[in-house]
Amino acid sequence: MKSLLFLAACLIAADASLAGTVSGTVRAQGKEGTGSGEDGGSYSSKKFKFAERVDYDQLRPFVVYIQGEVPGAKLEHPLAYVHQKDAEFVPHILPIMAGTTVQWPNDDPIFHNVYSRSDTATFDLGLYKKGDKPQDVTFTKPGEVDVFCSIHARMSCIILVLENPYFVTITGHGKFSIPDVPAGKYTLVAWQERLPKAMKEIVVPENGDVTDIQFVLGPKSAPQH
């Protein structure tokens, strides 16, 4: 029995040694010449002085993830939550692995509705308020799911359904770290809802990490026609 336990411990240690951490930074950057002043146009005019421009330095969140299926990857956190609070969906962006069930509790004393007409998932949970039984949806198909409330125009969120559990949401200063990625060759993707996503090919060694990966997202990363 002791020899079997020792062998199992060795196998676990060996498996752990064949995985590494993928880390780096991601940020957003706009096109040059689109700010205020002569190059950016006349924002001082009455017509455009209240036109709100995108502050790329403040764009959040980002999601960084391994694209595609990863052999041996198991479903993690099969239940997730998006709250309806203060007439907003919280969180606004939720990455999950395919097969995850998302529950939608209403924390407001008013009715809300949760629905989507996305190709990835179509559903309508009807109307319910705080105290009513929370509704849920299981997402089985990878892709982006745009979700809205039929009553409140500004309520929206995105469920990003991925094919493996190797992803991370970045809400701070742009540093990311994805631990325990199995050794192998992958496509690493950086995503932000307003910007074209960016991709990098990486190789995770059998013993070692992949560090200092840098993503810059912006209009310049859009496909060229």
XYZ file of N, CA and C in Angstrom:
675
model
N 0.827 -1.206 0.000
C 0.000 0.000 0.000
C 0.866 1.263 0.000
N 1.941 1.235 0.817
C 2.808 2.401 0.886
C 3.475 2.660 -0.462
N 3.859 1.558 -1.139
C 4.512 1.726 -2.440
C 3.564 2.327 -3.460
N 2.269 1.950 -3.408
C 1.277 2.498 -4.321
C 1.059 3.985 -4.058
N 0.996 4.372 -2.787
C 0.826 5.789 -2.436
C 2.029 6.606 -2.900
N 3.220 6.006 -2.736
C 4.428 6.703 -3.173
C 4.421 6.893 -4.683
N 3.992 5.844 -5.430
C 3.916 5.938 -6.887
C 2.920 7.002 -7.322
N 1.764 7.051 -6.636
C 0.756 8.063 -6.965
C 1.286 9.462 -6.724
N 2.008 9.631 -5.617
C 2.578 10.944 -5.310
C 3.593 11.356 -6.370
N 4.375 10.379 -6.850
C 5.362 10.668 -7.891
C 4.687 11.074 -9.189
N 3.569 10.388 -9.529
C 2.844 10.718 -10.753
C 2.256 12.113 -10.682
N 1.692 12.478 -9.525
C 1.133 13.823 -9.344
C 2.225 14.873 -9.486
N 3.383 14.598 -8.865
C 4.496 15.540 -8.949
C 4.979 15.676 -10.379
N 5.001 14.528 -11.104
C 5.438 14.575 -12.511
C 4.495 15.389 -13.351
N 3.171 15.207 -13.135
C 2.186 15.977 -13.885
C 2.347 17.457 -13.620
N 2.562 17.815 -12.334
C 2.708 19.223 -11.966
C 3.920 19.837 -12.646
N 5.002 19.022 -12.827
C 6.223 19.554 -13.431
C 6.071 19.800 -14.926
N 5.003 19.257 -15.539
C 4.780 19.431 -16.972
C 3.832 20.585 -17.250
N 3.693 21.488 -16.314
C 2.835 22.669 -16.481
C 3.618 23.909 -16.091
N 3.232 25.035 -16.659
C 3.916 26.287 -16.350
C 2.946 27.442 -16.259
N 3.451 28.583 -15.832
C 2.657 29.804 -15.719
C 2.911 30.686 -16.936
N 1.826 31.199 -17.505
C 1.912 32.118 -18.637
C 1.581 33.515 -18.114
N 2.481 34.466 -18.283
C 2.266 35.794 -17.702
C 2.771 36.891 -18.622
N 2.299 38.110 -18.354
C 2.709 39.256 -19.152
C 1.838 40.459 -18.858
N 1.675 41.328 -19.858
C 0.868 42.536 -19.701
C -0.026 42.721 -20.917
N -1.131 43.429 -20.712
C -2.025 43.771 -21.807
C -2.536 45.185 -21.576
N -2.582 45.977 -22.642
C -3.085 47.347 -22.533
C -3.744 47.736 -23.850
N -4.456 48.859 -23.824
C -5.133 49.370 -25.009
C -4.466 50.664 -25.460
N -4.496 50.891 -26.769
C -3.901 52.104 -27.317
C -4.692 52.557 -28.532
N -5.058 53.833 -28.566
C -5.817 54.364 -29.682
C -4.931 54.792 -30.837
N -5.571 55.167 -31.951
C -4.827 55.644 -33.115
C -4.309 57.049 -32.882
N -3.126 57.315 -33.418
C -2.576 58.662 -33.325
C -3.400 59.626 -34.183
N -3.473 60.870 -33.723
C -4.156 61.891 -34.514
C -5.653 61.951 -34.306
N -6.159 61.275 -33.255
C -7.602 61.302 -33.019
C -7.945 62.029 -31.730
N -6.967 62.689 -31.116
C -7.234 63.438 -29.894
C -7.743 64.828 -30.199
N -7.760 65.696 -29.187
C -8.210 67.073 -29.394
C -7.102 67.874 -30.084
N -7.425 69.034 -30.535
C -6.444 69.861 -31.209
C -6.626 69.801 -32.720
N -5.643 70.330 -33.450
C -5.761 70.412 -34.901
C -5.893 69.042 -35.548
N -5.110 68.062 -35.067
C -5.148 66.739 -35.680
C -6.454 66.016 -35.388
N -7.023 66.285 -34.214
C -8.214 65.556 -33.815
C -9.508 66.220 -34.206
N -9.465 67.432 -34.747
C -10.687 68.123 -35.125
C -11.086 69.174 -34.108
N -12.183 69.831 -34.367
C -12.608 70.960 -33.544
C -13.565 70.523 -32.444
N -13.002 69.985 -31.365
C -13.833 69.569 -30.233
C -14.305 70.758 -29.396
N -13.790 71.946 -29.683
C -14.212 73.115 -28.919
C -15.525 73.695 -29.432
N -16.008 73.228 -30.573
C -17.255 73.754 -31.120
C -18.435 73.300 -30.272
N -19.533 74.050 -30.325
C -20.713 73.707 -29.545
C -21.260 72.331 -29.918
N -21.120 71.995 -31.178
C -21.706 70.748 -31.666
C -20.999 69.521 -31.107
N -19.661 69.604 -30.898
C -18.903 68.408 -30.551
C -18.199 68.467 -29.192
N -18.339 69.572 -28.464
C -17.565 69.679 -27.220
C -18.018 68.681 -26.155
N -19.238 68.137 -26.305
C -19.695 67.127 -25.345
C -19.578 65.702 -25.903
N -18.951 65.577 -27.076
C -18.764 64.238 -27.645
C -17.743 63.482 -26.803
N -18.169 62.394 -26.206
C -17.291 61.649 -25.311
C -16.343 60.765 -26.117
N -15.045 60.897 -25.846
C -14.044 60.091 -26.529
C -13.593 58.935 -25.649
N -13.125 57.890 -26.287
C -12.651 56.722 -25.553
C -11.316 57.031 -24.890
N -11.235 56.760 -23.600
C -9.974 56.871 -22.878
C -9.351 55.471 -22.857
N -8.437 55.222 -23.770
C -7.877 53.877 -23.911
C -7.108 53.441 -22.669
N -6.555 54.392 -21.941
C -5.822 54.049 -20.723
C -6.742 53.487 -19.644
N -8.035 53.803 -19.747
C -8.981 53.375 -18.722
C -9.854 52.195 -19.180
N -9.648 51.689 -20.392
C -10.469 50.573 -20.861
C -10.214 49.322 -20.015
N -11.256 48.773 -19.472
C -11.218 47.574 -18.644
C -12.567 46.873 -18.797
N -12.673 45.604 -18.534
C -11.562 44.700 -18.265
C -11.033 44.081 -19.552
N -9.910 43.377 -19.437
C -9.392 42.525 -20.492
C -9.570 41.078 -20.062
N -9.650 40.195 -21.040
C -9.613 38.761 -20.767
C -8.494 38.170 -21.609
N -7.617 37.409 -20.977
C -6.559 36.695 -21.688
C -6.831 35.208 -21.529
N -6.795 34.463 -22.644
C -7.157 33.052 -22.564
C -6.417 32.217 -23.610
N -6.314 30.919 -23.317
C -5.796 29.949 -24.274
C -6.927 29.576 -25.216
N -6.683 29.677 -26.514
C -7.714 29.373 -27.501
C -7.784 27.873 -27.779
N -9.007 27.385 -27.919
C -9.209 26.002 -28.332
C -9.234 25.023 -27.171
N -9.410 23.760 -27.513
C -9.455 22.717 -26.501
C -8.050 22.382 -26.026
N -7.951 22.063 -24.733
C -6.700 21.608 -24.134
C -6.927 20.196 -23.620
N -6.213 19.209 -24.166
C -6.426 17.824 -23.739
C -6.307 17.667 -22.229
N -7.286 16.982 -21.639
C -7.259 16.724 -20.206
C -7.845 17.827 -19.353
N -8.206 18.971 -19.959
C -8.763 20.077 -19.177
C -10.149 19.714 -18.667
N -10.391 19.949 -17.394
C -11.672 19.614 -16.786
C -12.454 20.881 -16.452
N -13.772 20.750 -16.432
C -14.634 21.883 -16.110
C -14.385 22.339 -14.679
N -14.092 23.625 -14.525
C -13.905 24.204 -13.198
C -15.002 25.229 -12.937
N -15.411 25.327 -11.685
C -16.447 26.277 -11.289
C -17.698 26.129 -12.155
N -18.371 24.972 -12.081
C -19.538 24.727 -12.949
C -20.726 25.630 -12.652
N -20.674 26.436 -11.571
C -21.737 27.394 -11.275
C -21.123 28.775 -11.095
N -21.619 29.740 -11.858
C -21.147 31.118 -11.762
C -22.354 32.034 -11.590
N -22.099 33.301 -11.284
C -23.190 34.228 -10.972
C -23.003 35.555 -11.696
N -24.102 36.091 -12.208
C -24.171 37.478 -12.656
C -25.348 38.105 -11.923
N -25.054 39.081 -11.047
C -26.098 39.727 -10.258
C -26.712 40.894 -11.017
N -27.979 41.127 -10.766
C -28.662 42.322 -11.246
C -28.768 43.264 -10.054
N -27.911 44.274 -10.044
C -27.787 45.144 -8.878
C -27.663 46.592 -9.317
N -28.493 47.467 -8.717
C -28.504 48.889 -9.058
C -28.717 49.085 -10.563
N -29.594 48.261 -11.126
C -29.936 48.303 -12.551
C -28.714 48.115 -13.442
N -27.822 47.224 -13.016
C -26.666 46.832 -13.816
C -26.453 45.326 -13.672
N -25.810 44.735 -14.678
C -25.343 43.363 -14.544
C -23.940 43.386 -13.943
N -23.719 42.606 -12.896
C -22.427 42.573 -12.208
C -21.973 41.122 -12.069
N -20.841 40.742 -12.710
C -19.933 41.589 -13.485
C -20.458 41.863 -14.893
N -19.885 42.875 -15.514
C -20.282 43.210 -16.884
C -19.712 42.215 -17.883
N -18.512 41.696 -17.588
C -17.874 40.688 -18.435
C -17.630 39.441 -17.585
N -18.079 38.287 -18.069
C -17.860 37.043 -17.340
C -17.319 35.973 -18.288
N -16.021 35.629 -18.185
C -15.507 34.495 -18.950
C -15.785 33.195 -18.196
N -16.219 32.179 -18.909
C -16.513 30.883 -18.308
C -16.069 29.788 -19.271
N -15.960 28.581 -18.748
C -15.690 27.430 -19.606
C -17.011 26.830 -20.057
N -17.047 26.370 -21.303
C -18.258 25.731 -21.822
C -18.689 24.598 -20.889
N -19.984 24.548 -20.612
C -20.533 23.594 -19.662
C -20.891 24.224 -18.327
N -20.493 25.490 -18.135
C -20.783 26.200 -16.893
C -22.226 26.685 -16.867
N -22.850 26.580 -15.712
C -24.185 27.137 -15.487
C -24.049 28.492 -14.807
N -24.705 29.502 -15.351
C -24.691 30.848 -14.775
C -26.054 31.141 -14.172
N -26.050 31.578 -12.928
C -27.289 31.953 -12.236
C -27.383 33.476 -12.210
N -28.626 33.989 -12.326
C -28.855 35.424 -12.487
C -29.740 35.969 -11.359
N -29.255 36.080 -10.134
C -30.085 36.611 -9.048
C -30.378 38.106 -9.227
N -31.582 38.509 -8.887
C -31.980 39.913 -8.931
C -31.881 40.470 -7.514
N -30.972 41.411 -7.296
C -30.774 42.025 -5.983
C -31.532 43.331 -5.834
N -32.302 43.717 -6.856
C -33.044 44.985 -6.822
C -34.519 44.736 -6.497
N -35.162 45.707 -5.829
C -36.599 45.568 -5.519
C -37.482 45.971 -6.694
N -36.984 45.831 -7.895
C -37.751 46.116 -9.111
C -37.579 44.933 -10.059
N -38.468 44.836 -11.010
C -38.363 43.741 -11.973
C -37.195 43.969 -12.937
N -36.539 42.868 -13.286
C -35.564 42.851 -14.366
C -35.871 41.666 -15.266
N -35.255 41.700 -16.428
C -35.378 40.609 -17.391
C -33.975 40.273 -17.904
N -33.730 39.014 -18.220
C -32.443 38.575 -18.746
C -32.700 37.822 -20.046
N -32.146 38.345 -21.156
C -32.374 37.642 -22.417
C -31.184 37.823 -23.354
N -31.071 36.926 -24.330
C -30.043 37.023 -25.355
C -30.578 36.466 -26.664
N -30.157 37.083 -27.757
C -30.475 36.590 -29.096
C -29.178 36.257 -29.844
N -28.113 35.979 -29.112
C -26.817 35.681 -29.717
C -26.837 34.324 -30.399
N -26.000 34.167 -31.412
C -25.887 32.886 -32.090
C -25.381 31.801 -31.146
N -24.549 32.180 -30.188
C -23.976 31.205 -29.255
C -25.018 30.673 -28.289
N -25.942 31.508 -27.873
C -26.995 31.088 -26.931
C -28.176 32.037 -27.041
N -29.372 31.471 -27.096
C -30.605 32.251 -27.138
C -31.483 31.842 -25.970
N -31.925 32.829 -25.175
C -32.769 32.524 -24.020
C -33.500 33.784 -23.571
N -34.548 33.596 -22.806
C -35.312 34.687 -22.201
C -35.833 34.176 -20.861
N -35.346 34.758 -19.765
C -35.672 34.275 -18.423
C -36.904 34.944 -17.840
N -37.572 35.795 -18.622
C -38.792 36.426 -18.135
C -38.514 37.519 -17.113
N -39.566 37.948 -16.403
C -39.466 39.030 -15.427
C -39.454 38.460 -14.015
N -38.546 38.967 -13.188
C -38.555 38.591 -11.765
C -37.803 39.651 -10.971
N -38.079 39.716 -9.660
C -37.490 40.739 -8.803
C -36.812 40.090 -7.606
N -36.281 40.926 -6.723
C -35.597 40.454 -5.526
C -36.525 39.560 -4.703
N -35.995 38.451 -4.274
C -36.793 37.501 -3.496
C -37.355 36.372 -4.330
N -37.480 36.600 -5.635
C -37.924 35.524 -6.521
C -36.787 34.524 -6.733
N -37.130 33.314 -7.105
C -36.124 32.287 -7.332
C -35.223 32.693 -8.495
N -33.875 32.696 -8.286
C -32.967 33.061 -9.376
C -33.074 32.087 -10.541
N -32.994 32.627 -11.739
C -33.008 31.807 -12.935
C -31.566 31.451 -13.328
N -31.392 30.425 -14.139
C -30.042 30.074 -14.580
C -30.036 29.580 -16.019
N -28.844 29.625 -16.618
C -28.632 29.177 -17.998
C -27.325 28.395 -18.032
N -27.314 27.244 -18.704
C -26.088 26.487 -18.916
C -25.580 26.764 -20.331
N -24.321 27.194 -20.429
C -23.726 27.573 -21.708
C -22.850 26.426 -22.214
N -23.216 25.857 -23.336
C -22.524 24.677 -23.863
C -21.703 24.963 -25.114
N -21.960 26.079 -25.791
C -21.303 26.379 -27.061
C -20.326 27.541 -26.880
N -19.053 27.383 -27.270
C -18.094 28.481 -27.145
C -18.481 29.678 -28.010
N -18.171 30.873 -27.511
C -18.460 32.097 -28.247
C -18.842 33.226 -27.311
N -19.215 34.365 -27.886
C -19.637 35.533 -27.113
C -21.161 35.587 -27.045
N -21.668 35.851 -25.859
C -23.114 35.947 -25.649
C -23.432 37.338 -25.111
N -24.110 38.148 -25.913
C -24.543 39.485 -25.476
C -25.881 39.358 -24.756
N -25.936 39.858 -23.525
C -27.118 39.704 -22.678
C -27.685 41.084 -22.346
N -29.027 41.193 -22.344
C -29.695 42.471 -22.096
C -30.870 42.284 -21.153
N -31.390 43.410 -20.676
C -32.648 43.467 -19.934
C -33.660 44.183 -20.821
N -34.821 43.587 -21.019
C -35.815 44.161 -21.935
C -36.477 45.412 -21.357
N -36.279 45.675 -20.061
C -36.903 46.839 -19.420
C -35.954 48.027 -19.362
N -34.677 47.773 -19.099
C -33.725 48.855 -18.843
C -32.665 48.884 -19.942
N -32.666 49.988 -20.698
C -31.878 50.080 -21.929
C -30.375 49.991 -21.699
N -29.893 50.453 -20.546
C -28.456 50.484 -20.304
C -27.920 49.195 -19.670
N -28.790 48.252 -19.398
C -28.347 47.000 -18.784
C -27.875 46.026 -19.864
N -26.593 45.672 -19.804
C -26.051 44.683 -20.727
C -24.817 44.051 -20.110
N -24.499 42.865 -20.573
C -23.255 42.215 -20.178
C -22.871 41.218 -21.258
N -21.677 40.673 -21.152
C -21.185 39.694 -22.116
C -20.696 38.463 -21.375
N -21.192 37.298 -21.791
C -20.667 36.034 -21.309
C -19.713 35.511 -22.380
N -18.458 35.339 -22.016
C -17.441 34.854 -22.949
C -17.218 33.367 -22.656
N -17.781 32.519 -23.510
C -17.746 31.073 -23.280
C -16.509 30.496 -23.967
N -15.611 29.906 -23.169
C -14.324 29.425 -23.664
C -14.237 27.903 -23.593
N -13.234 27.346 -24.250
C -13.140 25.896 -24.393
C -12.265 25.214 -23.345
N -11.659 25.984 -22.457
C -10.809 25.407 -21.415
C -10.766 26.362 -20.229
N -10.219 25.939 -19.097
C -10.227 26.800 -17.909
C -9.018 27.718 -17.780
N -8.191 27.817 -18.839
C -6.966 28.596 -18.751
C -7.211 30.011 -19.272
N -7.799 30.835 -18.402
C -8.102 32.226 -18.742
C -8.056 33.059 -17.479
N -7.978 34.371 -17.679
C -7.948 35.287 -16.540
C -8.561 36.617 -16.959
N -9.267 37.269 -16.031
C -9.822 38.608 -16.242
C -8.900 39.627 -15.586
N -8.558 40.697 -16.317
C -7.667 41.730 -15.795
C -8.455 43.018 -15.635
N -8.568 43.479 -14.415
C -9.299 44.722 -14.139
C -8.392 45.825 -13.629
N -7.133 45.505 -13.337
C -6.222 46.484 -12.755
C -5.292 47.112 -13.768
N -3.987 46.975 -13.533
C -2.987 47.686 -14.332
C -2.477 46.887 -15.522
N -3.139 45.800 -15.881
C -2.802 45.119 -17.115
C -1.910 43.913 -16.982
N -1.461 43.581 -15.779
C -0.634 42.392 -15.608
C -1.534 41.161 -15.519
N -1.124 40.086 -16.186
C -1.911 38.860 -16.118
C -1.014 37.662 -15.829
N -1.615 36.628 -15.273
C -0.895 35.398 -14.962
C -1.883 34.238 -15.024
N -1.574 33.231 -15.829
C -2.402 32.036 -15.949
C -1.558 30.847 -15.481
N -1.829 30.295 -14.303
C -0.984 29.220 -13.774
C -1.391 27.843 -14.286
N -0.474 26.897 -14.130
C -0.745 25.464 -14.357
C -1.199 25.146 -15.774
N -0.667 25.868 -16.759
C -0.979 25.553 -18.150
C -0.143 24.343 -18.570
N -0.763 23.268 -19.059
C 0.006 22.084 -19.454
C 1.014 22.408 -20.550
N 2.144 21.688 -20.531
C 3.167 21.887 -21.556
C 2.573 21.657 -22.937
N 2.956 22.529 -23.888
C 2.430 22.388 -25.243
C 2.482 23.699 -25.999
N 2.047 23.661 -27.252
C 1.993 24.844 -28.109
C 0.563 25.344 -28.180
N 0.384 26.660 -27.976
C -0.966 27.231 -27.911
C -1.034 28.569 -28.622
N -2.278 28.989 -28.866
C -2.556 30.356 -29.275
C -3.123 31.096 -28.065
N -2.427 32.159 -27.652
C -2.865 32.975 -26.523
C -3.594 34.194 -27.067
N -4.766 34.489 -26.519
C -5.620 35.561 -27.036
C -5.843 36.619 -25.959
N -5.768 37.882 -26.347
C -6.140 39.005 -25.482
C -7.402 39.637 -26.050
N -8.411 39.837 -25.203
C -9.746 40.265 -25.651
C -10.219 41.451 -24.824
N -10.886 42.381 -25.504
C -11.570 43.496 -24.840
C -12.802 43.807 -25.678
N -13.912 44.085 -25.043
C -15.182 44.141 -25.768
C -15.244 45.206 -26.851
N -14.483 46.301 -26.731
C -14.546 47.390 -27.710
C -13.506 47.265 -28.817
N -12.555 46.337 -28.664
C -11.388 46.334 -29.538
C -11.204 44.997 -30.243
N -10.527 44.990 -31.403
C -10.186 43.712 -32.039
C -9.252 42.918 -31.128
N -9.480 41.628 -31.031
C -8.614 40.816 -30.179
C -7.258 40.615 -30.843
N -6.260 40.290 -30.040
C -4.910 40.032 -30.528
C -4.498 38.625 -30.117
N -3.624 38.005 -30.922
C -3.209 36.628 -30.668
C -1.696 36.507 -30.744
N -1.144 35.580 -29.977
C 0.273 35.250 -30.018
C 0.431 33.741 -29.878
N 1.341 33.175 -30.649
C 1.664 31.763 -30.513
C 2.683 31.596 -29.392
N 2.441 30.668 -28.477
C 3.354 30.443 -27.364
C 3.633 28.951 -27.229
N 4.750 28.640 -26.602
C 5.095 27.257 -26.280
C 5.400 27.193 -24.792
N 4.614 26.405 -24.069
C 4.852 26.202 -22.641
C 5.778 25.003 -22.496
N 6.989 25.190 -21.947
C 7.928 24.076 -21.834
C 7.512 23.091 -20.742
N 8.128 21.915 -20.743
C 7.787 20.894 -19.752
C 8.208 21.304 -18.356
N 9.251 22.081 -18.237
C 9.597 22.633 -16.919
C 10.083 24.062 -17.109
N 9.180 24.972 -16.864
C 9.485 26.383 -17.026
C 8.231 27.176 -17.322
N 8.359 28.494 -17.282
C 7.229 29.388 -17.482
C 7.401 30.192 -18.771
N 6.314 30.795 -19.212
C 6.339 31.726 -20.337
C 6.045 33.109 -19.760
N 6.997 34.006 -19.820
C 6.864 35.305 -19.161
C 7.046 36.453 -20.143
N 6.691 37.639 -19.667
C 6.910 38.888 -20.400
C 6.207 38.921 -21.755
N 5.028 38.325 -21.850
C 4.223 38.446 -23.065
C 3.526 39.805 -23.036
N 3.580 40.538 -24.125
C 3.013 41.879 -24.163
C 1.981 42.001 -25.282
N 0.785 42.387 -24.885
C -0.292 42.653 -25.840
C -0.610 44.143 -25.844
N -0.816 44.715 -27.027
C -1.329 46.079 -27.166
C -2.547 46.002 -28.078
N -3.704 46.268 -27.511
C -4.957 46.204 -28.282
C -5.354 47.601 -28.724
N -5.878 47.691 -29.950
C -6.331 48.971 -30.445
C -6.840 48.834 -31.867
N -7.340 49.930 -32.442
C -7.857 49.885 -33.813
C -6.850 49.371 -34.821
N -5.549 49.583 -34.561
C -4.541 49.131 -35.529
C -4.468 47.629 -35.615
N -5.028 46.897 -34.621
C -4.998 45.440 -34.682
C -6.187 44.879 -35.442
N -7.018 45.778 -36.018
C -8.156 45.310 -36.812
C -7.672 44.678 -38.103
N -8.395 43.684 -38.631
C -7.977 43.055 -39.895
C -7.917 44.076 -41.024
N -6.917 43.953 -41.882
C -6.755 44.864 -43.009
C -7.375 44.245 -44.252
N -8.182 45.015 -44.994
C -8.845 44.501 -46.196
C -8.214 45.114 -47.435
